[in-house]
XYZ file of C-alpha atoms in Angstrom:
394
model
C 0.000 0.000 0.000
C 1.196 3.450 -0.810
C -0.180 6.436 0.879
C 0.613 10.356 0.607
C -0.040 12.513 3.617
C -0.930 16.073 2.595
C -2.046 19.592 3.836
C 0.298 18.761 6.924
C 2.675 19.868 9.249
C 6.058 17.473 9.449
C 7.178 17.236 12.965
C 10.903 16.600 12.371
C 13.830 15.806 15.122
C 14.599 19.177 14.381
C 12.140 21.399 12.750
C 8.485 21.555 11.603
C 8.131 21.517 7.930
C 4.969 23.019 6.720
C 5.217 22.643 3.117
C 5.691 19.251 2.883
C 4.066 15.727 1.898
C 5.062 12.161 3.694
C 5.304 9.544 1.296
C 4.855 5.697 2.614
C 5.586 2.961 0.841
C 6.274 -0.877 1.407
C 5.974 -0.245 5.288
C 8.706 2.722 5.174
C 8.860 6.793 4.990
C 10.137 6.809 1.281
C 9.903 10.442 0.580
C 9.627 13.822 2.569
C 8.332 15.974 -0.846
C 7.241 19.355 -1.507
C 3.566 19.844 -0.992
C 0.801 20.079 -3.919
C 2.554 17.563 -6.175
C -0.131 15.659 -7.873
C -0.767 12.401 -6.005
C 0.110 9.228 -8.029
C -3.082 6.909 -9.182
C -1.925 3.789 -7.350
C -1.506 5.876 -3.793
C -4.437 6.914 -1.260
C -4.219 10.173 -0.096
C -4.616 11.040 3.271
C -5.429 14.524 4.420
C -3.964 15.650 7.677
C -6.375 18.841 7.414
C -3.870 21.219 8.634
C -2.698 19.051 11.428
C 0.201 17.696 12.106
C 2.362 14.474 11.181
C 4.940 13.178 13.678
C 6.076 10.224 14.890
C 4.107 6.952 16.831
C 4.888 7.307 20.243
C 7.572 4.887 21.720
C 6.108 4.067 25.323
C 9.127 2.183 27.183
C 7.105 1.974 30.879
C 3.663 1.503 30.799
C 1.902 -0.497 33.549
C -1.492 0.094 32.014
C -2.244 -3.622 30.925
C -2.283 -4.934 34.256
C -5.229 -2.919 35.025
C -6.801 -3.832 31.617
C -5.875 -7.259 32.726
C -7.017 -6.900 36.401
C -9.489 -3.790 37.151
C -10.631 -5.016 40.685
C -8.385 -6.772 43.390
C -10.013 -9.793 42.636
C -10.806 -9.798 39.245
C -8.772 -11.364 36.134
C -9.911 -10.371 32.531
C -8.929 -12.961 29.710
C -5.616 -12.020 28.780
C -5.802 -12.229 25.540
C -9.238 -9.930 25.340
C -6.792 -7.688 27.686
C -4.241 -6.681 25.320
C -6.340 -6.791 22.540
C -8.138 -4.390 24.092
C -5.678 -2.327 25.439
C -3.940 -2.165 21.673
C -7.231 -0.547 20.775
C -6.711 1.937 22.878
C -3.272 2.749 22.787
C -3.208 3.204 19.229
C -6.067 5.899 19.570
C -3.438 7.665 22.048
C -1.069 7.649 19.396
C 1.016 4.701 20.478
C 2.918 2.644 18.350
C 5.010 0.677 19.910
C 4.335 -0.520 23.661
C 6.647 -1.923 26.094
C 4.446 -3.640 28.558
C 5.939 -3.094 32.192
C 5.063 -6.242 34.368
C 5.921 -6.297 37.808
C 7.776 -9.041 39.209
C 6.946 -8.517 42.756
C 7.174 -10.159 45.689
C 4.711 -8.895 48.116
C 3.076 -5.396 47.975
C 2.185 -3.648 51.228
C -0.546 -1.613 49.155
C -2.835 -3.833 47.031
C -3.152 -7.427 46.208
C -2.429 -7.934 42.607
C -3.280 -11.459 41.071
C -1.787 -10.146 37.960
C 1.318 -10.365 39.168
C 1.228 -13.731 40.170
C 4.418 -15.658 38.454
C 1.988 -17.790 36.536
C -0.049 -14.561 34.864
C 3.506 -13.452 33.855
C 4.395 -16.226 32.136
C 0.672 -16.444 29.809
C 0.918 -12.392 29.249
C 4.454 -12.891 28.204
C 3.378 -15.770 26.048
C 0.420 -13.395 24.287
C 3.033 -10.779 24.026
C 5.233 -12.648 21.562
C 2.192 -14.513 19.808
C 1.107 -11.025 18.982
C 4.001 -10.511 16.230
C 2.958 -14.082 15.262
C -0.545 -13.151 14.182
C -2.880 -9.768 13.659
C -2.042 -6.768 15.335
C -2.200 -2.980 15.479
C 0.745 -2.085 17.253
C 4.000 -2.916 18.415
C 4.127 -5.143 21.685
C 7.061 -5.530 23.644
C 7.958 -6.852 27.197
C 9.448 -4.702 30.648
C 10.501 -6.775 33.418
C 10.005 -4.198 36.389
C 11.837 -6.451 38.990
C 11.541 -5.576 42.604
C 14.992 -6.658 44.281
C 13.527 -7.891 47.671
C 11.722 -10.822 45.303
C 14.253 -13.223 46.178
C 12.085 -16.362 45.257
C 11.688 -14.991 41.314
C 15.146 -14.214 40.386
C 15.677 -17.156 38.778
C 12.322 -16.500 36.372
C 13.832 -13.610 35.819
C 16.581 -15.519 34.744
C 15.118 -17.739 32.853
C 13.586 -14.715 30.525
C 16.952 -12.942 30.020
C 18.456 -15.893 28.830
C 15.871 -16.731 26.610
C 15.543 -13.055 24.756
C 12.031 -12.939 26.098
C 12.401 -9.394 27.471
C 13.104 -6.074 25.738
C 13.651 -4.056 29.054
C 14.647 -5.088 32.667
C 14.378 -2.203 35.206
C 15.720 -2.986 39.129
C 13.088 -1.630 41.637
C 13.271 -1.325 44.999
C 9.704 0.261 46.680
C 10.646 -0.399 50.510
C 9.899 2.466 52.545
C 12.793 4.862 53.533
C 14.147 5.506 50.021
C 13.864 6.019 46.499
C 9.830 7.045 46.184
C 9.018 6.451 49.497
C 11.944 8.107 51.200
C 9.714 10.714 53.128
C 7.836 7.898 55.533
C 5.140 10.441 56.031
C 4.282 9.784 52.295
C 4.680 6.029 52.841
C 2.206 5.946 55.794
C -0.811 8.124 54.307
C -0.181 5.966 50.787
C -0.441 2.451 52.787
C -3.570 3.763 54.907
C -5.147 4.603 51.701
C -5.392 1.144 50.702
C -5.413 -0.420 53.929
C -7.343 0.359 57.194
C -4.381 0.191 59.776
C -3.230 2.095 63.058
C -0.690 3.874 63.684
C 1.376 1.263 65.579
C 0.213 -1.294 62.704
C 1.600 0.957 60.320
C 5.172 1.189 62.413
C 5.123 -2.122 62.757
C 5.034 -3.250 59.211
C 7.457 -0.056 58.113
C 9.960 -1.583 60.663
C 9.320 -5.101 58.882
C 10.199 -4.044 55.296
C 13.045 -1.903 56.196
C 14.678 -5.368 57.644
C 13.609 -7.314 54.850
C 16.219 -9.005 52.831
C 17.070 -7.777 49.060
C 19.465 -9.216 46.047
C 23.065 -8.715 46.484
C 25.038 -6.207 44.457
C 26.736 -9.237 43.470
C 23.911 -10.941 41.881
C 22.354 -7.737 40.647
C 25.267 -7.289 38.503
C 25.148 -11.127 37.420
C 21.509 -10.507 36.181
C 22.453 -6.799 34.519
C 25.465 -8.980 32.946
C 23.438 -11.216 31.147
C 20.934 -8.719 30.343
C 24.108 -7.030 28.277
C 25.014 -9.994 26.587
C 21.818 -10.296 25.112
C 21.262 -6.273 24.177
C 18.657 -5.780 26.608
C 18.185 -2.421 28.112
C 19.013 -1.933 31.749
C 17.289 0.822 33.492
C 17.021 1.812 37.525
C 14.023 3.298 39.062
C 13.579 6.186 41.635
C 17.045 6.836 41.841
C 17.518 9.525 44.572
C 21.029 9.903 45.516
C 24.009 10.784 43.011
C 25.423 7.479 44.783
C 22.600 5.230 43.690
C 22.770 6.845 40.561
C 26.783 5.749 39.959
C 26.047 2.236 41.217
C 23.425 1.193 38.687
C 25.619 2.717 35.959
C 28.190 0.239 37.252
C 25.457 -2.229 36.886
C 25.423 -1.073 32.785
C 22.110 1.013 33.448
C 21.897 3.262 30.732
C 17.697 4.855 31.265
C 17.417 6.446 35.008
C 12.990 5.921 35.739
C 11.506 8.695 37.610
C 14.587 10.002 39.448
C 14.037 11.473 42.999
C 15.169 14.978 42.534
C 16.244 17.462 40.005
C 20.057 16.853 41.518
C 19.921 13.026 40.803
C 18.338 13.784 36.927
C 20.641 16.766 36.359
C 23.372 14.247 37.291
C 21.946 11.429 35.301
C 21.878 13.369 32.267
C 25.463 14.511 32.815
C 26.520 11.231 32.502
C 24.764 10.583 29.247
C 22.040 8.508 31.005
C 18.352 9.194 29.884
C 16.060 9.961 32.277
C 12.022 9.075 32.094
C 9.268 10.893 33.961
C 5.681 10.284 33.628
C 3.205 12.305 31.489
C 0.989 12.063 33.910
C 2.856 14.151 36.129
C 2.743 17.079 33.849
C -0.871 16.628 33.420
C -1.487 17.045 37.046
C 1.262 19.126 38.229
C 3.358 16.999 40.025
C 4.641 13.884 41.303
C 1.543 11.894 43.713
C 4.076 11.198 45.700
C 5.661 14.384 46.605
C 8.905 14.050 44.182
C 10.287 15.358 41.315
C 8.136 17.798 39.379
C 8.438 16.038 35.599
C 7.315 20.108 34.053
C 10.186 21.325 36.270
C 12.538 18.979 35.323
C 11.791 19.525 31.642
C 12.196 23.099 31.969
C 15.144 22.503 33.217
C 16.209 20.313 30.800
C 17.134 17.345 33.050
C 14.164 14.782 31.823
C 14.501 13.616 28.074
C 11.755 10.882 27.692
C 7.781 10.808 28.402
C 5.937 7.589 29.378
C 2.266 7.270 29.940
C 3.179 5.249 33.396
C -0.208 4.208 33.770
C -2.947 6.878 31.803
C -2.264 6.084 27.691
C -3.914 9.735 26.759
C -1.167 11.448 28.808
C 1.639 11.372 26.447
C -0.054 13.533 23.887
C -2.420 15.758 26.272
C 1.371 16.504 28.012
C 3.128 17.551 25.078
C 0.875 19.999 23.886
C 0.443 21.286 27.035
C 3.868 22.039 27.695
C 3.686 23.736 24.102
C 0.901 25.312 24.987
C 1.402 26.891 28.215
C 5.086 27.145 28.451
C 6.478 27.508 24.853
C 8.276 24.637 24.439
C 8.904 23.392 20.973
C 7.309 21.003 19.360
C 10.276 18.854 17.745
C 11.894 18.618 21.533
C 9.054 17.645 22.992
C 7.830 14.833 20.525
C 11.429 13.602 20.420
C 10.822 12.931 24.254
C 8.089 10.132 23.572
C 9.431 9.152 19.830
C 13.145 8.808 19.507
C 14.601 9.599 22.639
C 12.652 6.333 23.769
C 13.529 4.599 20.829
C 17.131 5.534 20.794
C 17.083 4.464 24.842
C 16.154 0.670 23.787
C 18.331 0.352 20.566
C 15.433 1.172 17.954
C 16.337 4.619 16.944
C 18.424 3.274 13.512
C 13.791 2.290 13.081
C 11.452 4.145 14.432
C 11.226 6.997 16.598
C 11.512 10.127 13.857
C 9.693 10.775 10.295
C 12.765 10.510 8.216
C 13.295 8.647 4.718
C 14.214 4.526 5.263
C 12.259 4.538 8.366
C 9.494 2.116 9.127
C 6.648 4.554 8.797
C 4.968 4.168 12.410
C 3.051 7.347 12.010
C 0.461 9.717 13.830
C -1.730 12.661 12.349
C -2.590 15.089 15.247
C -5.420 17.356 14.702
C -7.319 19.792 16.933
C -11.174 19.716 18.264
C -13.064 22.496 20.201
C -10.228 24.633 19.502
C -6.882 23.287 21.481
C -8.002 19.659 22.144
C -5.496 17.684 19.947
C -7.138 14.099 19.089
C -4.841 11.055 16.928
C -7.293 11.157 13.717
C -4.857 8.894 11.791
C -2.330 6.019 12.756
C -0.458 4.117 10.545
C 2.462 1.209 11.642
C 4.795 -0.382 9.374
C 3.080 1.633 7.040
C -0.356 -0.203 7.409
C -3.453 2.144 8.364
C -4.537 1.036 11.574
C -6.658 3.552 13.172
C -8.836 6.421 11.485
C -10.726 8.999 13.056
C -13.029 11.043 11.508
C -14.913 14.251 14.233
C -18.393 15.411 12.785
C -18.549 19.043 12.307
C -22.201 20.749 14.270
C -24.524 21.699 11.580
């Protein structure tokens, strides 16, 4: 299939080109070309309407299937009407290519998850790969968000390394008294949200966790090790010390999750490591849990990637509104969810920018009720995948 996207506006890594046409052909961005050449009789035209074209967003933590997959304590959806599902609705968002973050936890203090039982891993992971075996709209991949005090699984996790069945491995560690929950105040009023505990209760079981027991730096390392061999990407998560920072480098970390401070992401991006902060947070004005301020840190120039954590519709509400309200450009911004991600997990030489050779994994943005910007057109590998057309009031 051939397709020519006109009346447009070319979100580039660099620049927005308003006088331009994308041309897709045979699953690639074959030509960036002047606009109002005559489109050729074997190509469909597609009109952006004035909108604009940039690239599918590259969402590299995403923990938004697990609620597809779970949406009550004690309910489990079928899996495979889960992600099919969710794809749905990602690629409405603009999403192209999804790296599924499944937790590999041990116990949670805050909610009981069946999801993340090691069994429901295993059949998600399985539907994950059959997915590039059969019809699909997007792009599925696999995070392993592994929590460090989960002893008992680190030989699954093992097992999946060393049979290429992740794409991303991220080391977590969500005991109370660092990294997110390093304020205890913030700890207690999150756990007494989900649970109806006393104070002493609440003591009690902070005193537990802080004394439970957690993988060595030694096997850490083995883990990261083998991750490397295999060209999986390594990232930590809620670094917030310069010192915890340097040690997961050491561990070959090269993507710093939802650092603690604007010190620890200044410091991260120093040493060449990207940093990730929610969209979510920028939607709402801050981190939930008291931390770093993802607008801030933007600003500042200290965060270079956008994930939807856990709300799909934030990655593209939060870009605009950062161009919106604070004059950002657009070409920085969407290189935050396209190929800063992309580049992060060793896709940027294929997706991640509208450029000639590129597998055309493409969005048209467009505007409703004035500033509202809506996906009205998503294309991946160069197949049409999602169209959107908005009636006009008489």
């Amino acid at each position: 299939m051939k397709y020519v996207i006109t009346n447009a506006k070319v979100v580039l890594p660099d620049r927005v080109a308003e006088g331009a046409d994308v041309v897709v052909e045979d699953g690639i961005v074959s030509e960036l070309r002047e606009a109002g050449r005559p489109v050729p009789e074997r190509a469909e035209a597609i009109d952006a309407n004035g909108g604009y074209v940039m690239p599918g967003f590259v969402d590299i933590h995403a923990d938004y299937i697990e609620h597809m997959a779970s949406p009550r304590p004690t309910s489990i959806m079928d899996f495979r009407m889960s992600l099919r599902e969710a794809e749905r609705e990602l690629a409405t968002h603009g999403i192209t290519t999804m790296f599924h973050s499944l937790s590999l936890y041990g116990v949670s203090d805050f909610d009981i998850k069946p999801i993340r039982a090691p069994e429901n891993t295993r059949r998600f992971i399985d539907i994950i790969e059959g997915t590039s075996r059969s019809s699909h709209l997007i792009r599925h991949r696999f995070h392993a968000r592994f929590e460090i005090d989960n002893l008992a699984r680190a030989g699954e996790l093992e097992d999946y390394l060393r049979a290429r069945r992740i794409h991303l491995v991220s080391f977590m560690d969500h005991s109370p008294g660092q990294g997110q929950y390093r304020d205890l105040e913030i700890y207690r009023k999150t756990l007494k949200g989900y649970r109806n505990m006393s104070d002493e209760e609440v003591d009690r079981l902070i005193e537990e966790r802080m004394r439970t027991a957690k993988l060595s730096a030694s096997r850490i390392s083995e883990l990261a090790a083998l991750a490397r061999e295999h060209g999986i990407s390594i990232a930590s998560h809620d670094d917030d010390s310069v010192e915890k920072l340097a040690l997961a480098s050491g561990f070959g970390s090269t993507i710093s999750e939802f650092p603690i401070s604007l010190e620890v992401a200044r410091e991260a991006r120093r040493m060449g490591i990207h940093t990730v902060a929610g969209a979510p947070n920028v939607l709402l004005g801050g981190s939930h849990a008291g931390n770093l301020s993802a607008r801030e840190a933007i600003l500042d120039g200290s965060i270079d990637i956008l994930c939807s954590d856990y709300y799909p519709a934030a990655i593209l509400h939060s870009i605009f509104k950062l161009h919106r309200e604070d004059g950002l450009g657009l070409p920085a911004l969407v290189r935050m969810a396209t190929l800063n991600p992309a580049e992060a997990v060793g896709m940027g030489g294929e997706i991640g920018s509208v450029e000639p050779g590129k597998k055309a994994d493409l969005i048209v943005v467009e505007t409703v009720d004035g500033d509202f910007p809506v996906c009205t057109a998503v294309l991946v590998d160069g197949r049409m995948v999602i169209s959107s057309h908005y009636r006009r009031a008489a």
